[in-house]
Amino acid sequence: MKYIFRALRYFVFICLLLALILAALVLCNLVDRDISSIFRNGYDSLWHIALMFFALSFIYPRFGYTRRGALVPGEYRQIRGGVISYMELIGYRLLREDGEDLVFVKKSPLSRLLRKSDDTITMTRELPGFYVEGPVKDVMRICSGLEEKFRPGSDGE
């Protein structure tokens, strides 16, 4: 279900972005106001563009989001503070805690807006550490940072 909501959110975002670009071009008098003169097939082109955006928006979440394990040794009560402080250091705040599972969101409202409020990082507690789920770029950075912080012999423990 989350996948469908992400895809629909991207579809709406891409369509709004196209509409803003076209509005800016019209306001700057770079193109005519008539859709028939902007696109080769006129209004029929809008359906083609919408279908293309629809396909793209339903493919993107498959490659834009991931779930990856982070090896974080120790008992939850011992590592909880370190995990939360690391996440705050990189710009996230704790949204909620469900048992030993943590959910973080970006602190900055601007960052949340630019990511279309899809900035949630979910950490599910498992035996070797956490499974981290969210945008690929962030998950990779968070997993490697947590593993470095909690590596035996490092100062982060």
Coordinates of C-alpha atoms in Angstrom, one line a residue:
M1 CA 0.0 0.0 0.0
K2 CA 2.9 2.3 0.8
Y3 CA 4.3 1.7 -2.6
I4 CA 1.0 2.8 -4.3
F5 CA 0.9 6.0 -2.2
R6 CA 4.5 6.8 -3.1
A7 CA 3.8 6.2 -6.8
L8 CA 0.7 8.4 -6.7
R9 CA 2.6 11.1 -4.9
Y10 CA 5.3 11.1 -7.5
F11 CA 2.7 11.2 -10.3
V12 CA 1.0 14.3 -8.8
F13 CA 4.4 15.9 -8.2
I14 CA 5.6 15.4 -11.8
C15 CA 2.4 16.7 -13.2
L16 CA 2.5 19.8 -11.0
L17 CA 6.1 20.3 -12.0
L18 CA 5.2 20.2 -15.7
A19 CA 2.3 22.5 -15.1
L20 CA 4.5 25.0 -13.3
I21 CA 7.1 24.9 -16.1
L22 CA 4.5 25.4 -18.8
A23 CA 2.9 28.3 -16.8
A24 CA 6.3 29.9 -16.4
L25 CA 7.0 29.6 -20.1
V26 CA 3.6 31.1 -20.9
L27 CA 4.1 34.0 -18.4
C28 CA 7.4 34.8 -20.0
N29 CA 5.8 34.8 -23.4
L30 CA 8.2 32.1 -24.6
V31 CA 5.3 29.9 -25.8
D32 CA 1.7 30.5 -26.9
R33 CA -1.1 30.0 -24.4
D34 CA -2.8 27.5 -26.7
I35 CA -2.0 23.8 -25.9
S36 CA -2.4 23.0 -29.6
S37 CA 0.6 25.2 -30.4
I38 CA 2.7 24.0 -27.5
F39 CA 2.5 20.3 -28.3
R40 CA 2.6 18.7 -31.7
N41 CA -0.7 16.7 -31.2
G42 CA -2.4 19.3 -29.0
Y43 CA -4.6 18.0 -26.3
D44 CA -3.9 14.4 -27.3
S45 CA -0.3 14.9 -26.2
L46 CA -1.5 15.6 -22.7
W47 CA -2.8 12.0 -22.4
H48 CA 0.5 10.6 -23.8
I49 CA 2.5 12.7 -21.3
A50 CA 0.2 11.7 -18.5
L51 CA 0.6 8.0 -19.3
M52 CA 4.4 8.4 -19.6
F53 CA 4.5 10.2 -16.2
F54 CA 2.2 7.5 -14.7
A55 CA 4.5 4.7 -15.8
L56 CA 7.6 6.6 -14.6
S57 CA 6.0 7.3 -11.2
F58 CA 5.1 3.6 -10.7
I59 CA 8.6 2.4 -11.6
Y60 CA 10.5 5.0 -9.5
P61 CA 9.6 3.7 -6.0
R62 CA 11.0 0.3 -7.0
F63 CA 14.4 1.8 -7.4
G64 CA 14.2 4.8 -5.2
Y65 CA 13.5 3.0 -1.9
T66 CA 15.2 0.1 -0.2
R67 CA 15.5 -1.9 3.0
R68 CA 19.0 -2.8 4.2
G69 CA 20.4 -4.4 7.3
A70 CA 22.8 -2.5 9.6
L71 CA 25.0 -4.4 12.0
V72 CA 24.6 -2.7 15.3
P73 CA 25.8 -4.9 18.1
G74 CA 24.4 -4.6 21.6
E75 CA 21.2 -4.7 23.5
Y76 CA 18.6 -2.2 22.5
R77 CA 18.6 -0.2 25.7
Q78 CA 22.4 0.2 25.4
I79 CA 22.4 1.4 21.8
R80 CA 19.2 3.4 21.7
G81 CA 20.7 6.7 22.7
G82 CA 23.6 6.4 20.3
V83 CA 21.3 5.6 17.4
I84 CA 19.1 8.6 18.2
S85 CA 22.0 10.9 18.6
Y86 CA 23.5 9.8 15.3
M87 CA 20.2 10.4 13.5
E88 CA 19.9 13.8 15.0
L89 CA 23.5 14.6 13.9
I90 CA 22.6 13.9 10.3
G91 CA 19.4 15.9 10.3
Y92 CA 16.7 13.5 11.5
R93 CA 14.4 13.6 14.5
L94 CA 12.6 10.7 16.2
L95 CA 9.0 10.7 15.2
R96 CA 7.9 7.6 17.1
E97 CA 9.1 4.5 18.8
D98 CA 7.2 1.3 18.6
G99 CA 8.8 -1.1 21.1
E100 CA 12.4 -1.4 19.7
D101 CA 11.5 -0.1 16.3
L102 CA 12.3 3.6 15.5
V103 CA 10.8 6.0 12.9
F104 CA 12.7 9.1 12.0
V105 CA 11.8 12.1 9.7
K106 CA 13.9 15.1 8.5
K107 CA 14.1 18.0 11.0
S108 CA 14.0 20.7 8.4
P109 CA 10.6 21.7 7.0
L110 CA 12.3 22.7 3.7
S111 CA 13.9 19.3 3.4
R112 CA 10.6 17.6 4.0
L113 CA 8.9 19.8 1.4
L114 CA 11.6 19.1 -1.2
R115 CA 11.2 15.3 -0.6
K116 CA 7.5 15.6 -0.8
S117 CA 7.2 14.5 2.8
D118 CA 8.5 11.1 1.9
D119 CA 11.6 11.3 4.1
T120 CA 10.6 8.7 6.6
I121 CA 13.4 6.3 7.8
T122 CA 12.1 3.2 9.5
M123 CA 14.4 1.1 11.7
T124 CA 13.1 -2.3 12.5
R125 CA 15.0 -4.1 15.3
E126 CA 16.4 -7.5 14.4
L127 CA 18.9 -9.8 16.0
P128 CA 22.1 -8.4 14.3
G129 CA 21.0 -4.8 14.5
F130 CA 18.4 -2.9 12.5
Y131 CA 16.8 -3.1 9.1
V132 CA 16.7 0.4 7.8
E133 CA 14.0 1.3 5.2
G134 CA 13.7 4.5 3.2
P135 CA 15.2 6.4 0.2
V136 CA 18.2 4.5 -1.2
K137 CA 20.7 7.3 -0.8
D138 CA 19.8 7.9 2.9
V139 CA 19.6 4.2 3.8
M140 CA 23.1 3.6 2.5
R141 CA 24.5 6.6 4.3
I142 CA 22.7 5.7 7.6
C143 CA 23.6 2.0 7.5
S144 CA 27.3 2.7 6.9
G145 CA 27.3 5.5 9.5
L146 CA 25.7 3.3 12.2
E147 CA 28.0 0.4 11.5
E148 CA 31.0 2.7 11.8
K149 CA 29.7 4.3 15.0
F150 CA 29.0 1.0 16.7
R151 CA 31.9 -0.9 15.3
P152 CA 33.8 -2.6 18.2
G153 CA 36.7 -0.4 19.2
S154 CA 35.3 2.8 17.8
D155 CA 34.5 5.8 20.0
G156 CA 30.8 5.7 19.2
E157 CA 29.9 2.9 21.6

